[in-house]
Coordinates of C-alpha atoms and ligand atoms in Angstrom, one line a residue:
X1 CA -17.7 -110.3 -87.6
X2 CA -18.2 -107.2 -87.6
X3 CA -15.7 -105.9 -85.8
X4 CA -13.3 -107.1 -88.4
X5 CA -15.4 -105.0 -90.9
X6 CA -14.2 -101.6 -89.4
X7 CA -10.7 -102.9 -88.3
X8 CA -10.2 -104.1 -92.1
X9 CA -8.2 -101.0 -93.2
X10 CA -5.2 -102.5 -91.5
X11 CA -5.9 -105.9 -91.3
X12 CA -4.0 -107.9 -94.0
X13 CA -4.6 -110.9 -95.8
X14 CA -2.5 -113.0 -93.2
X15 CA -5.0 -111.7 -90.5
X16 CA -2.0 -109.5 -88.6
X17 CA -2.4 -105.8 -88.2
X18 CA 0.0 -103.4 -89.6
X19 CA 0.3 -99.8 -89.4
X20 CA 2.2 -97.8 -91.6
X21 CA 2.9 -101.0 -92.9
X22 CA 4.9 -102.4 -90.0
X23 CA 3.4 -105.6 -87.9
X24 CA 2.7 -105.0 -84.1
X25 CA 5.6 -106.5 -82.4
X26 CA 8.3 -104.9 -84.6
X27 CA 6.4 -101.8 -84.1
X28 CA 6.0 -102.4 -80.2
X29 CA 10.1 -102.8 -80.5
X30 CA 10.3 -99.5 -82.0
X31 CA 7.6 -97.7 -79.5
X32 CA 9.6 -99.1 -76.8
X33 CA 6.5 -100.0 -74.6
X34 CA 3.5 -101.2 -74.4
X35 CA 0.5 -99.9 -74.2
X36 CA 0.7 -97.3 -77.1
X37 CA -1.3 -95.6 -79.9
X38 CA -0.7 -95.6 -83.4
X39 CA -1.6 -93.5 -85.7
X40 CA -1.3 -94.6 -89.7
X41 CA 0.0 -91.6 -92.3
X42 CA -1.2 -93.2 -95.6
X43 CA -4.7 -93.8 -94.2
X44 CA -5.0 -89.6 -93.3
X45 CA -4.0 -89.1 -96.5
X46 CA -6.5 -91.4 -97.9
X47 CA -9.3 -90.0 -95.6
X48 CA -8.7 -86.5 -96.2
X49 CA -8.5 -87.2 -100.5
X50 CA -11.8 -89.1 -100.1
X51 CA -13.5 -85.9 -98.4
X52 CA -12.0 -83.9 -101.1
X53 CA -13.5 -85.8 -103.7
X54 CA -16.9 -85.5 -102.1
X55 CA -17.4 -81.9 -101.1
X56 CA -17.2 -79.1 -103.8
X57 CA -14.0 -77.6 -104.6
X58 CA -14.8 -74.2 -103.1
X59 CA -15.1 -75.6 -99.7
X60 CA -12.6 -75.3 -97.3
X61 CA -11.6 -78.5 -95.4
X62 CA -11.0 -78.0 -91.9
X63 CA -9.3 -79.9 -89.3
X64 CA -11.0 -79.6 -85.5
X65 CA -7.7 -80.4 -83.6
X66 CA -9.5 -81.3 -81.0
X67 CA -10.3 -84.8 -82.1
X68 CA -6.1 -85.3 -81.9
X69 CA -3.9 -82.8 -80.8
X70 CA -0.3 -84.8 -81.1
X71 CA 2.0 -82.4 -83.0
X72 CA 3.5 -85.1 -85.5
X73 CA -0.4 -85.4 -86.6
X74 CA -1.5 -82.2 -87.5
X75 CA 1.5 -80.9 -89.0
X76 CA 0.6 -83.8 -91.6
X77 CA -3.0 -82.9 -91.1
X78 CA -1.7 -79.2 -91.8
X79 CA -0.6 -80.0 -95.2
X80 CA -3.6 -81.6 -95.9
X81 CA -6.5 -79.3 -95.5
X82 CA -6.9 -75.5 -95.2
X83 CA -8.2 -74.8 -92.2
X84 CA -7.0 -75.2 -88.1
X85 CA -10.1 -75.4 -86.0
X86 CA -8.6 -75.0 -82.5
X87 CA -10.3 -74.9 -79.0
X88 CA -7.6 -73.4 -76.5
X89 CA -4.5 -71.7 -77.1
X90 CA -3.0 -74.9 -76.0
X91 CA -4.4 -76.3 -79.1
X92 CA -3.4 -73.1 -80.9
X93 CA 0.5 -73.4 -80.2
X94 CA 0.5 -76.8 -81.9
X95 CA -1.5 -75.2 -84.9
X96 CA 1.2 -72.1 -85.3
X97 CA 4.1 -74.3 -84.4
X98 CA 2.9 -76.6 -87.7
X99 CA 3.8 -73.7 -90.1
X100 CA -0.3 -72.8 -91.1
X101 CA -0.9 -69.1 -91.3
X102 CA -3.0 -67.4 -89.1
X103 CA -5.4 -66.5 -91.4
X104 CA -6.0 -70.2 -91.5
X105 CA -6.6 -71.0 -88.3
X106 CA -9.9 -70.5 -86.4
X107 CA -10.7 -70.6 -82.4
X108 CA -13.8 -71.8 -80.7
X109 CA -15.0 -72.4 -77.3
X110 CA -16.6 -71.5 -74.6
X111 CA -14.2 -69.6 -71.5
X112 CA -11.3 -68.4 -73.4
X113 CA -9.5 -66.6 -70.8
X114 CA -8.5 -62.5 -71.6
X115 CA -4.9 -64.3 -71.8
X116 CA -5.9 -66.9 -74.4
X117 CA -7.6 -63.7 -75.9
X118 CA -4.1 -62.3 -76.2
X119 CA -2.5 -64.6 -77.3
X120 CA -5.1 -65.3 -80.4
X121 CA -5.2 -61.4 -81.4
X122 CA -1.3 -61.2 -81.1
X123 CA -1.2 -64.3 -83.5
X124 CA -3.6 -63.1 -85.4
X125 CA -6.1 -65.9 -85.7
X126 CA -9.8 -65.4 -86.3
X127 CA -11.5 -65.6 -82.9
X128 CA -15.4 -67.2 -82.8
X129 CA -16.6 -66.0 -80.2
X130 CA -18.9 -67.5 -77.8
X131 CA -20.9 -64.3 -75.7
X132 CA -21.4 -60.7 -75.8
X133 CA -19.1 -60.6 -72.9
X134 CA -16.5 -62.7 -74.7
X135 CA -16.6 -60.3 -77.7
X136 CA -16.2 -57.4 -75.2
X137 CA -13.2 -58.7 -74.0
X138 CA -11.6 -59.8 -77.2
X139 CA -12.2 -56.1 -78.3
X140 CA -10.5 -54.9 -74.8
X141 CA -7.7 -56.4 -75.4
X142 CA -6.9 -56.4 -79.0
X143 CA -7.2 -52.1 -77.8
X144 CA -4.3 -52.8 -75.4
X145 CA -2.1 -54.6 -78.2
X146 CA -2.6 -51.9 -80.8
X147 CA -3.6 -54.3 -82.9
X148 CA -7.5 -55.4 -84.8
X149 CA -8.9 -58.3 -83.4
X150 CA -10.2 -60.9 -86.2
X151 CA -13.6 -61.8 -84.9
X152 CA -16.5 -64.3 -86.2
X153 CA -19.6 -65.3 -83.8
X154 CA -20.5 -68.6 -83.4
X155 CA -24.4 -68.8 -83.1
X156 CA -26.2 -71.3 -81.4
X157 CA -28.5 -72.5 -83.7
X158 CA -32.4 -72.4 -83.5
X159 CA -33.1 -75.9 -84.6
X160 CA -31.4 -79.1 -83.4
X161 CA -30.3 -81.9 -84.7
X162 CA -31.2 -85.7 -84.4
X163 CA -29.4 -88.6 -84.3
X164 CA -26.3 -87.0 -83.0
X165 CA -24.1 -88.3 -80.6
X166 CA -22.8 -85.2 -78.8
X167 CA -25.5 -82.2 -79.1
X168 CA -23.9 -79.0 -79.4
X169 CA -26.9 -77.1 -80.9
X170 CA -30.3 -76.0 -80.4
X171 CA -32.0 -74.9 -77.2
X172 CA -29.8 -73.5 -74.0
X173 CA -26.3 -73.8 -74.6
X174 CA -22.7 -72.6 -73.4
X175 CA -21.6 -72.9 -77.5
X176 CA -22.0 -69.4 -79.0
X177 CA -24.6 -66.8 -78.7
X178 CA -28.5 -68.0 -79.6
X179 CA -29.2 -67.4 -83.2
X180 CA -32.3 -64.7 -82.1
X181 CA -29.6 -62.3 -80.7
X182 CA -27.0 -62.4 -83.1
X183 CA -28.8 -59.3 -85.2
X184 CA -29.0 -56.9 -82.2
X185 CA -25.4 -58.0 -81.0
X186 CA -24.1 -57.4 -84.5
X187 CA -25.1 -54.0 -84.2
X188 CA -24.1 -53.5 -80.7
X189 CA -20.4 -54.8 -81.8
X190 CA -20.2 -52.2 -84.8
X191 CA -20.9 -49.6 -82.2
X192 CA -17.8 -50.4 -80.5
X193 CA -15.8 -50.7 -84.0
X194 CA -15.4 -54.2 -83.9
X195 CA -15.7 -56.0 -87.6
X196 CA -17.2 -59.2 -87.9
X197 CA -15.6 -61.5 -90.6
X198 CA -18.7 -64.0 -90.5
X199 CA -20.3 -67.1 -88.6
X200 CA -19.8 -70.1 -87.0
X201 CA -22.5 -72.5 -87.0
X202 CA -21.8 -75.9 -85.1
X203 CA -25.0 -78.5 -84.4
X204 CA -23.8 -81.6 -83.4
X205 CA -21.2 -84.2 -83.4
X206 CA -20.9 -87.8 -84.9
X207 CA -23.9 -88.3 -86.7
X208 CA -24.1 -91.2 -89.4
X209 CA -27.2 -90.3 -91.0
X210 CA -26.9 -89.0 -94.6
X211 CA -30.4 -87.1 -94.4
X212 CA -30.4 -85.9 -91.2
X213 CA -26.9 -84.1 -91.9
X214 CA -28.3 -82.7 -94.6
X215 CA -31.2 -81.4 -92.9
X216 CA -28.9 -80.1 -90.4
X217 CA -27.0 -78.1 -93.5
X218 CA -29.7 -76.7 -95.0
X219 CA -31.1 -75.2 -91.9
X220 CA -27.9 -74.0 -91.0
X221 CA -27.5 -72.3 -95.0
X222 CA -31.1 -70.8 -93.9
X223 CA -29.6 -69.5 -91.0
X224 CA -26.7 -68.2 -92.4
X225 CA -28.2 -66.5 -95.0
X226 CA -30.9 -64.8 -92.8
X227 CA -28.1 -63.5 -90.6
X228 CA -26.0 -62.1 -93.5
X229 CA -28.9 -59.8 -93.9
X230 CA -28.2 -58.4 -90.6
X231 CA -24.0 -57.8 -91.2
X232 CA -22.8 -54.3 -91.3
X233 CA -20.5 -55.3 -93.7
X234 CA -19.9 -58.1 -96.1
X235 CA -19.4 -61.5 -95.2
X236 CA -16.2 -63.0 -95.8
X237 CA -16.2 -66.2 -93.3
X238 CA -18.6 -69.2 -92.7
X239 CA -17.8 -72.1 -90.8
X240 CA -21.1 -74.7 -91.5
X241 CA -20.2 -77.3 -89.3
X242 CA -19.5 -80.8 -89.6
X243 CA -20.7 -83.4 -87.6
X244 CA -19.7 -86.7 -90.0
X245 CA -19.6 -89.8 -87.8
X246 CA -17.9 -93.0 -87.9
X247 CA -19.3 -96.4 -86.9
X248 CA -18.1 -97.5 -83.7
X249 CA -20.5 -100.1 -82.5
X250 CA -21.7 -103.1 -84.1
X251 CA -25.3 -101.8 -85.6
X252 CA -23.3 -98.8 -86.8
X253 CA -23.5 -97.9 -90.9
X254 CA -20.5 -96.4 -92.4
X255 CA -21.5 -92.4 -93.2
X256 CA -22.7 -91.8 -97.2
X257 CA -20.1 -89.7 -97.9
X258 CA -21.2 -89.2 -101.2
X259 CA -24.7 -87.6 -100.5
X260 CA -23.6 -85.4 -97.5
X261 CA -21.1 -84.3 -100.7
X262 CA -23.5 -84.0 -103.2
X263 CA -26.1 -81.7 -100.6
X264 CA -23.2 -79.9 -100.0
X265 CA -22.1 -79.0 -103.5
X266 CA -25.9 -77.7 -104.2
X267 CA -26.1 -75.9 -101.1
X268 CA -22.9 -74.2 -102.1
X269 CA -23.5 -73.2 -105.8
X270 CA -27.5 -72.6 -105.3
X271 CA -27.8 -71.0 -102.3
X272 CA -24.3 -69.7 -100.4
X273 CA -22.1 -68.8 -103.7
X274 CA -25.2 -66.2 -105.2
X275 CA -24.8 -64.1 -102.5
X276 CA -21.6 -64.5 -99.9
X277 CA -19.4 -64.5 -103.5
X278 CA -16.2 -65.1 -102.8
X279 CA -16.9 -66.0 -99.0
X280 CA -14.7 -68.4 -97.5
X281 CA -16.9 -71.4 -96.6
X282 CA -16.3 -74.0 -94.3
X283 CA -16.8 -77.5 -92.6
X284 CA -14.5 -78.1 -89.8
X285 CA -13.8 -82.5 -88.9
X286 CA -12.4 -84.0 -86.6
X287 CA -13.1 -87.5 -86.2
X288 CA -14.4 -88.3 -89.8
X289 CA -10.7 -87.5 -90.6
X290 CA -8.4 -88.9 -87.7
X291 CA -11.0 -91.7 -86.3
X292 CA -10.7 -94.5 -88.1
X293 CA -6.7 -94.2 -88.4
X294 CA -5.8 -95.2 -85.4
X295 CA -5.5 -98.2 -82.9
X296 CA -4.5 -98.4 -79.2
X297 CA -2.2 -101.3 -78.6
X298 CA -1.9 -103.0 -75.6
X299 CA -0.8 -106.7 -74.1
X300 CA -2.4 -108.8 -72.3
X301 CA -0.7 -109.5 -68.9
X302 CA -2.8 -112.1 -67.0
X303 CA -6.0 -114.4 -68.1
X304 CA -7.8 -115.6 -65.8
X305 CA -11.4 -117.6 -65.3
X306 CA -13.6 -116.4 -62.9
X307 CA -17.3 -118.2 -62.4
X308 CA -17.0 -119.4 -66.5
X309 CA -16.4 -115.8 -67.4
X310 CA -12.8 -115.9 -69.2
X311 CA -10.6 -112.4 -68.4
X312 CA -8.0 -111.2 -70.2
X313 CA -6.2 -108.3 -68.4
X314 CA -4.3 -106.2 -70.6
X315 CA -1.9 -103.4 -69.1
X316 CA -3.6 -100.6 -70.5
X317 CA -7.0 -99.7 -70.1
X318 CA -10.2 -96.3 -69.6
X319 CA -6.9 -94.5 -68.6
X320 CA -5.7 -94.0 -72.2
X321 CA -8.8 -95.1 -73.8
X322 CA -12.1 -93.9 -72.1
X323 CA -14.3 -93.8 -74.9
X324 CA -13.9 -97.9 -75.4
X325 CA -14.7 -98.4 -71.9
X326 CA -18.2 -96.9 -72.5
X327 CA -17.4 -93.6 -70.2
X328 CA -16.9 -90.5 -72.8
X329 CA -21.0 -89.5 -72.9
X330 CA -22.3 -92.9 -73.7
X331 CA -25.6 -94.1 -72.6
X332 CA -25.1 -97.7 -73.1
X333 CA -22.1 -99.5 -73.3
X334 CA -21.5 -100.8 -76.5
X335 CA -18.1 -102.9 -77.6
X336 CA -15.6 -100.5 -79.9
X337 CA -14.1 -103.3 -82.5
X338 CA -11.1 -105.1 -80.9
X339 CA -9.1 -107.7 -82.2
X340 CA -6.2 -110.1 -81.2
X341 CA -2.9 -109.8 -83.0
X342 CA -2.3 -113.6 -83.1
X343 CA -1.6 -116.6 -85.6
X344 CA -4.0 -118.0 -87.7
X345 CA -6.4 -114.7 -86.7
X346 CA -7.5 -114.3 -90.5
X347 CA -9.2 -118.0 -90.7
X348 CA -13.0 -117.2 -90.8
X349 CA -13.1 -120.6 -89.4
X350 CA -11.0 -120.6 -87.2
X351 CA -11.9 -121.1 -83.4
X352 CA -13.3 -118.3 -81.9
X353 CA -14.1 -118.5 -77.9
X354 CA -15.6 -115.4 -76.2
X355 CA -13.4 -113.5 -73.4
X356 CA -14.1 -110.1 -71.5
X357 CA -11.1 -107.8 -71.5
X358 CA -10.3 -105.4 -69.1
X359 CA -7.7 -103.1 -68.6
X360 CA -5.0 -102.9 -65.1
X361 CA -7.0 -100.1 -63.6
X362 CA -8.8 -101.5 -60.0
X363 CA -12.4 -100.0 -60.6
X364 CA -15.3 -102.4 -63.0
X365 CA -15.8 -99.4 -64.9
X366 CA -12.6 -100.4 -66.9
X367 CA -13.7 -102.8 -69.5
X368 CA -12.5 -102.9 -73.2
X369 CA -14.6 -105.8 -74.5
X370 CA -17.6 -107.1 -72.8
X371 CA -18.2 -111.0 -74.0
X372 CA -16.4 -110.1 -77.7
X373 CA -15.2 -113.3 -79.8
X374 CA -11.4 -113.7 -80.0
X375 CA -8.9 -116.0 -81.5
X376 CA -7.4 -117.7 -78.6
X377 CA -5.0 -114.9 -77.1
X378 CA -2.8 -115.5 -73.9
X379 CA -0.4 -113.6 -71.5
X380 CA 2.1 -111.6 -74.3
X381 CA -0.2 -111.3 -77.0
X382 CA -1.1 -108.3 -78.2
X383 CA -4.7 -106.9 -78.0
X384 CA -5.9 -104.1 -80.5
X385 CA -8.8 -101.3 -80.3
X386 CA -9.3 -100.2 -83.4
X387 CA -11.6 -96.5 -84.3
X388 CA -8.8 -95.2 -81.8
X389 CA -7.6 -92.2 -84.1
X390 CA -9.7 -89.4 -82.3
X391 CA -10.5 -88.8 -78.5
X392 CA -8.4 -91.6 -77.3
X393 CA -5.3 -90.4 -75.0
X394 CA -5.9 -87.0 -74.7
X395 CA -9.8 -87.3 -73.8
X396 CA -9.1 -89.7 -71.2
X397 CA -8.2 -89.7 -67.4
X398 CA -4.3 -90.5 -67.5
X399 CA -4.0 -89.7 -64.2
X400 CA -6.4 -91.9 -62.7
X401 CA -4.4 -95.1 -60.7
X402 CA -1.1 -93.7 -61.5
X403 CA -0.2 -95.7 -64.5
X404 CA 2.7 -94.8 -67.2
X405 CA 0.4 -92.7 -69.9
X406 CA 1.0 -94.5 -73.3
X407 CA 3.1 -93.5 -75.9
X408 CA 2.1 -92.5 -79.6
X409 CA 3.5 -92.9 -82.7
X410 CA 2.6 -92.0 -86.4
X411 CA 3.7 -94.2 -88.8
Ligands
PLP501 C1 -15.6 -81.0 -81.2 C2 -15.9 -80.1 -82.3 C3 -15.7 -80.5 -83.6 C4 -15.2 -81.9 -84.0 O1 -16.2 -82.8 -83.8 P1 -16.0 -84.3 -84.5 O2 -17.2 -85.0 -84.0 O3 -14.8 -84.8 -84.0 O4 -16.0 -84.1 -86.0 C5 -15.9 -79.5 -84.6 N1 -16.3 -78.3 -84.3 C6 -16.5 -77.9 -83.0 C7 -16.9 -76.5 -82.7 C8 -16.3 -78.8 -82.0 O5 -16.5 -78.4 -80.7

């Protein structure tokens, strides 16, 4: 079962799930409520120390906080790696507030307002910006302050990259400003005294593919490179990316970590180190690090059998959870790995009988597992989706029917 395969990491041998070492029920005493997310401290640390080992030493690890913004998380994230990668100021309150320094947090994305402009120059955290206009801006009102604003662009690359879940790169895009125009904008931002600390260069999002990431590197090393040429003065940032995915679905390979490492560690001490020096160079995760910590809890409230099809109804659902209901950018719907917290769950040969189960929200897109194979679970018992550490609560529609949102926990 596959879906056992990627839940193993906190399955134990008795077949219960533990987090943080604490069994479900005793955990769902602590929480106070059900449905709820839970997030497991050992297994970030583990994560990040795996990554570590892989990539060369003289790349910095960042965090995209993005992937999960709840405070208790990244201020363990924080001690972890060096780098913040935020995306609003929102996100960049929860980075200052976990004690990083400014010089080590970064801030992407398209639309930052001239207030979340402010607020980033005031703080002093190096702004990637997106547009000409956006630079502009930035330089406007880091005048007003008195102070230097701490600028990088982010480029939209010239090339793409296959086999990646979310596109960010290549072609027409809101992301950053098209590799072709980064030289004359360069020059056009020295004219206006702004200094440029380096590049941004982001291609795509959860990719699994060894090869293909490393494609992606090396043309984004070419690129970088090529525009270095252009810099008025010496370049001091580059942020290559990430893109490392995690298997979600059943035909889904784990990432080889190890090779994305090794192309990484050549690319480094062949190509960027000879001429950026003592650069600060970068790849920012988010999932790859958070992902495959987490699970969303929730219990089941009502089974029922309708024409042979056997529901189980849980009382949480796409509300808290969107990407396992198949809505967050998927094409197809595919099962995320859920499992049933119950007795005798471990026995390979145990009885198995096959269930859809939906969450409490009154629309059909909100299904959790479409025909999955579960131990015998019944009103009480607890259901579990597991890959829940990263886009879960806050990348999905709380609002929608008016249910309690979910509480989290990090244990
Ligand atoms: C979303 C995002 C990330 C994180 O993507 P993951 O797939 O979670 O690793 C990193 N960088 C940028 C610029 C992003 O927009």
């Amino acid at each position: 079962m596959i879906a056992a395969e990627h839940a193993r990491r906190f399955l134990f041998e008795d077949g219960r799930v533990r987090v943080g070492g604490l069994g479900l029920e005793r955990l769902a005493a602590r929480v106070g409520s059900t449905p709820f997310f839970a997030y497991d401290r050992g297994l970030l640390t583990a994560r990040v120390a795996e990554v570590r080992a892989a990539l060369p030493d003289d790349l910095d690890l960042g965090y995209a906080v993005k992937a999960n913004p709840m405070p208790a998380l990244v201020q363990h994230l924080a001690g972890l790696v060096d780098t913040l990668d935020v995306a609003s100021a929102g996100e960049m309150a929860v980075a200052l507030d976990t004690g990083t320094p400014a010089e080590r947090i970064t801030f992407a994305g398209p639309g930052k307002t001239d207030d979340e402009l402010r607020r980033a120059v005031a703080a002093g955290v190096l702004v990637e910006v997106e547009s000409e206009g956006e630079a502009r801006r930035l330089g406007t009102v880091a005048r007003a302050l008195g102070l230097a604003a701490r600028a990088a662009i982010r480029v939209n690359p010239d090339f793409a990259v296959k086999g990646s879940g979310m596109r960010m790169g290549g072609g027409p895009q809101q992301f950053g400003v098209d590799a072709e125009a980064v030289p004359a904008l360069m020059d056009r931002l020295a004219g206006i005294g702004m200094e440029l600390e380096g590049f941004h260069v982001f291609a795509g999002s959860q990719n699994l593919h060894a090869p293909i990431l490393a494609e992606a590197q090396e043309r984004t090393v070419d690129l970088v490179l090529q525009l270095a040429k252009y810099a008025a003065g010496p370049v001091r940032y580059v942020n290559l990316g990430g893109g490392f995915g995690i298997p979600y679905f059943e035909k889904d390979h784990p990432l080889d970590l190890d090779a994305v490492g090794a192309n990484l560690r050549r690319l480094c001490a062949e190509r960027l180190r000879p001429v950026l020096g003592e650069a600060r160079i970068g790849v920012e995760l988010g999932r790859y690090l958070v992902g495959e910590a987490g699970v969303y809890v929730t219990r089941v409230v009502d089974r029922k059998v309708s024409r042979g099809v056997t529901y189980l109804v849980v009382d949480g659902g796409m509300h808290h959870q969107l990407a396992a209901s198949g809505n967050f950018g998927q094409v197809i719907r595919r099962n995320y790995p859920i499992t049933a917290d119950v007795a005798g769950a471990a026995d390979p040969e145990g009885e198995r009988e096959e269930v859809t189960v939906v969450g409490s929200l009154c629309t059909p897109l909100d299904v959790l597992g479409d025909k999955v194979r579960l131990p015998s679970a019944d009103v009480g018992d607890l259901l579990v989706v597991h890959q829940a550490g990263a886009y879960g609560l806050t990348a999905s529609p709380t609002a929608f029917l008016g249910h309690p949102a979910p509480a989290e926990v990090l244990v």
